């Protein structure tokens, strides 16, 4: 079986302009197998689907092979050396068309501490359980006899019960279905959200009002954006309507106030306890695909957006997050618009260093041949000072986040923030339930930034730690924080 062709660029050569304050590197370009495959019809961060502590990504080729519309999905597992070889090919199981028109990740619902992933086709969405050994056979199938069912998919904890839920667009008058996660999740929708072609342009999920419930932003086809607040029992009608003309929504905290923000088309709305529909920042060049990720080492999420370039060009743009987001494009890359460059994008931390890589698809490349390809870029791993950061309002200088995944069975990622203007002596240690030191993961001065470290479940001698409860202790300056990690062999 011929695999996707990989073109690795050892030297950094820009077709567009690189902003002088951002060190963005092109890691490689992954090409489709055949003309007409439409490789890159979608790209997505799948989370950590094999439990090794690295995020993984998927690429759809919904017209594979050669415009037939059968479809194929390619899975790439994260590593510390940016290996872009395909690790798993998931073929159409039969009975559906345009397999891989969307792919998506979903947090663990099977109870093994490892993320799952979704593949969408006409009339169906297929859920695959993650695991150390991945398989290409679906574990659950969500089906509705509607052509546009599965056009968009997303997931989050909308009822705050600790289980991630699945949201699927339907395309009809009752046009979005919510399936609540549980230990015994089924394929019967628990809620139906109403609206004309709701979610056809995209769905985003996140907590924009800070109440602990994930909210659902759904864009109608070339029409309004609707927001449904998460709650114990979802309402079928929208809570807020934003006047737009299409566009893929995204949710993330770009201004560092601990509220997730909402962006769609070129409108940015800051999250707050009481959301409104007034645009806070108008990013005039951000029109099509949108993603939010950690593209440098400051404490803000950043915006990745598509726009039109000069003459017949299409661009992928980066807008850096900050306490006050501006409208300046901080970096961009430009390709031929006829290749549908930047038709889909996403961010993924492939090497678990705390800075996202990002994927940019060209599903029609080269023009009229539709082979398709995906550019893979590395974010700026150098620490970036944040001039507008208000240090006086920081409640703490250090914030240890919950390790992920948890429980885990081989590797887990430890994440923390440091918000000090000066280097602080910092250590990260793992202790067992008897208070004995198991391993020191880090011991060095650190400056302000967002950090990720992976514990591979071994002790200081390199032997495997046994199953049980462990405590991760972060000390930075005079501050100490602790979180509980559960190792399940």
Coordinates of C-alpha atoms in Angstrom, one line a residue, residues 131-339:
X131 CA -5.2 2.9 23.4
X132 CA -1.6 1.9 23.4
X133 CA -2.4 -0.4 20.4
X134 CA -4.7 1.5 18.0
X135 CA -7.1 -0.3 15.6
X136 CA -9.0 0.9 12.5
X137 CA -12.4 -0.5 13.5
X138 CA -15.0 1.8 15.0
X139 CA -16.3 1.2 18.5
X140 CA -19.5 3.3 18.2
X141 CA -21.4 4.6 15.2
X142 CA -23.8 7.6 15.4
X143 CA -26.2 7.7 12.4
X144 CA -29.0 9.9 11.1
X145 CA -30.5 9.6 7.6
X146 CA -29.5 13.2 6.8
X147 CA -26.9 14.0 4.1
X148 CA -25.2 16.7 6.2
X149 CA -25.2 14.8 9.5
X150 CA -21.6 14.9 10.6
X151 CA -20.6 17.9 8.5
X152 CA -19.2 19.3 11.8
X153 CA -18.4 17.6 15.0
X154 CA -17.1 18.9 18.4
X155 CA -16.8 17.7 22.0
X156 CA -16.7 19.1 25.5
X157 CA -18.3 18.7 28.9
X158 CA -21.5 20.7 28.4
X159 CA -23.3 19.5 31.6
X160 CA -20.3 19.6 33.9
X161 CA -20.5 16.0 35.0
X162 CA -16.9 15.1 34.3
X163 CA -17.6 13.2 31.0
X164 CA -17.0 14.7 27.6
X165 CA -20.1 15.0 25.4
X166 CA -20.4 14.8 21.6
X167 CA -22.0 17.5 19.4
X168 CA -22.9 16.7 15.8
X169 CA -24.5 18.9 13.2
X170 CA -27.5 17.5 11.4
X171 CA -28.3 20.0 8.6
X172 CA -32.0 19.9 9.0
X173 CA -34.5 22.2 11.0
X174 CA -33.6 20.2 14.2
X175 CA -30.1 20.6 13.2
X176 CA -27.6 19.8 16.0
X177 CA -27.5 16.7 18.2
X178 CA -25.9 16.4 21.6
X179 CA -24.9 13.0 23.0
X180 CA -24.0 13.0 26.7
X181 CA -20.9 11.1 27.7
X182 CA -21.1 8.5 30.5
X183 CA -19.7 5.1 31.5
X184 CA -22.3 3.6 29.2
X185 CA -22.6 6.2 26.5
X186 CA -25.2 5.3 23.8
X187 CA -25.9 6.6 20.2
X188 CA -29.3 8.1 21.1
X189 CA -29.2 12.0 21.1
X190 CA -30.0 13.4 24.6
X191 CA -30.7 16.9 23.3
X192 CA -31.6 18.4 20.0
X193 CA -30.6 22.1 19.4
X194 CA -32.7 24.0 16.9
X195 CA -31.7 26.4 14.1
X196 CA -31.6 26.5 10.4
X197 CA -28.5 24.6 9.1
X198 CA -27.1 25.0 12.6
X199 CA -23.3 24.2 12.8
X200 CA -22.9 23.7 9.1
X201 CA -20.0 26.1 9.0
X202 CA -18.5 24.8 12.2
X203 CA -18.9 24.1 15.9
X204 CA -16.6 25.2 18.8
X205 CA -17.0 24.2 22.5
X206 CA -15.5 26.0 25.6
X207 CA -16.5 27.8 28.8
X208 CA -16.9 31.4 27.7
X209 CA -18.8 32.6 30.8
X210 CA -16.6 30.9 33.5
X211 CA -19.4 28.9 35.1
X212 CA -17.7 25.5 34.7
X213 CA -20.0 24.3 31.9
X214 CA -18.7 24.2 28.4
X215 CA -20.7 26.2 26.0
X216 CA -21.5 25.5 22.3
X217 CA -20.9 28.0 19.5
X218 CA -22.5 26.9 16.2
X219 CA -22.2 28.8 12.9
X220 CA -25.0 28.5 10.4
X221 CA -24.1 28.1 6.8
X222 CA -23.1 31.6 5.6
X223 CA -25.3 33.1 8.3
X224 CA -25.5 33.8 12.0
X225 CA -23.4 32.4 14.9
X226 CA -25.4 31.0 17.8
X227 CA -24.2 30.4 21.4
X228 CA -25.9 27.8 23.6
X229 CA -24.8 28.0 27.3
X230 CA -23.9 24.7 28.9
X231 CA -26.1 23.7 31.9
X232 CA -27.4 20.6 33.6
X233 CA -30.2 20.3 31.0
X234 CA -29.5 22.1 27.7
X235 CA -32.1 24.5 26.2
X236 CA -33.0 23.7 22.6
X237 CA -33.0 27.4 21.6
X238 CA -30.0 29.7 21.5
X239 CA -29.0 32.0 24.3
X240 CA -27.2 34.5 22.1
X241 CA -27.1 35.3 18.4
X242 CA -24.2 37.0 16.6
X243 CA -24.9 38.6 13.3
X244 CA -22.3 37.1 10.9
X245 CA -22.0 35.8 7.4
X246 CA -20.5 32.3 8.0
X247 CA -17.1 31.3 9.2
X248 CA -15.6 28.6 11.4
X249 CA -15.8 29.5 15.1
X250 CA -13.0 28.8 17.7
X251 CA -12.8 29.2 21.5
X252 CA -9.8 29.9 23.7
X253 CA -8.4 32.4 26.2
X254 CA -6.4 34.8 24.1
X255 CA -6.3 37.7 26.6
X256 CA -5.3 35.7 29.7
X257 CA -8.2 36.7 31.9
X258 CA -9.2 33.0 32.6
X259 CA -12.4 33.4 30.5
X260 CA -12.3 31.6 27.2
X261 CA -13.0 33.9 24.2
X262 CA -15.0 33.4 21.1
X263 CA -13.9 34.2 17.5
X264 CA -15.7 33.7 14.3
X265 CA -15.0 35.1 10.8
X266 CA -13.1 38.3 11.8
X267 CA -15.0 39.1 15.1
X268 CA -13.4 38.4 18.5
X269 CA -15.6 38.5 21.6
X270 CA -14.0 38.4 25.0
X271 CA -15.5 35.9 27.4
X272 CA -17.0 37.1 30.7
X273 CA -19.7 36.2 33.2
X274 CA -22.2 38.1 31.1
X275 CA -21.4 37.7 27.4
X276 CA -22.6 40.3 24.9
X277 CA -22.8 40.3 21.1
X278 CA -20.6 43.4 20.6
X279 CA -17.3 42.8 18.8
X280 CA -14.3 43.5 21.0
X281 CA -11.6 43.2 18.4
X282 CA -12.2 43.2 14.6
X283 CA -9.5 41.1 12.9
X284 CA -10.1 42.4 9.4
X285 CA -7.9 39.8 7.7
X286 CA -9.2 36.7 9.5
X287 CA -11.9 35.3 7.3
X288 CA -12.0 31.6 6.9
X289 CA -10.6 28.8 8.9
X290 CA -9.8 29.7 12.5
X291 CA -7.8 27.8 15.2
X292 CA -6.5 28.8 18.7
X293 CA -3.3 27.4 20.2
X294 CA -0.2 28.1 22.2
X295 CA 2.2 29.3 19.5
X296 CA 4.9 30.8 21.7
X297 CA 5.9 30.6 25.4
X298 CA 3.9 33.5 26.8
X299 CA 0.8 32.8 28.9
X300 CA -1.7 33.8 26.2
X301 CA -3.3 31.6 23.5
X302 CA -2.8 32.8 20.0
X303 CA -5.1 33.0 16.9
X304 CA -4.4 31.2 13.6
X305 CA -6.6 32.5 10.8
X306 CA -7.0 32.4 7.1
X307 CA -7.2 35.4 4.8
X308 CA -6.7 36.4 1.2
X309 CA -3.3 37.6 0.1
X310 CA -2.0 39.5 -2.9
X311 CA -3.6 38.9 -6.3
X312 CA -4.4 35.1 -6.3
X313 CA -2.9 34.1 -2.9
X314 CA -4.3 32.7 0.3
X315 CA -2.6 33.2 3.7
X316 CA -2.3 31.6 7.1
X317 CA -2.0 34.4 9.7
X318 CA -0.9 34.4 13.3
X319 CA -2.3 37.0 15.7
X320 CA -0.5 36.8 19.1
X321 CA -2.6 36.8 22.2
X322 CA -2.2 39.5 24.8
X323 CA -3.9 41.4 27.6
X324 CA -5.2 43.7 24.7
X325 CA -5.3 41.8 21.4
X326 CA -4.4 44.0 18.5
X327 CA -5.3 43.7 14.8
X328 CA -1.7 43.4 13.6
X329 CA -0.8 40.2 11.8
X330 CA 2.4 38.9 13.6
X331 CA 3.3 36.3 11.0
X332 CA 2.0 34.9 7.8
X333 CA 2.6 32.4 5.1
X334 CA 1.2 32.7 1.6
X335 CA 0.4 30.1 -1.1
X336 CA -1.7 29.9 -4.3
X337 CA -5.4 30.6 -3.6
X338 CA -6.4 28.0 -6.2
X339 CA -4.8 25.3 -4.1

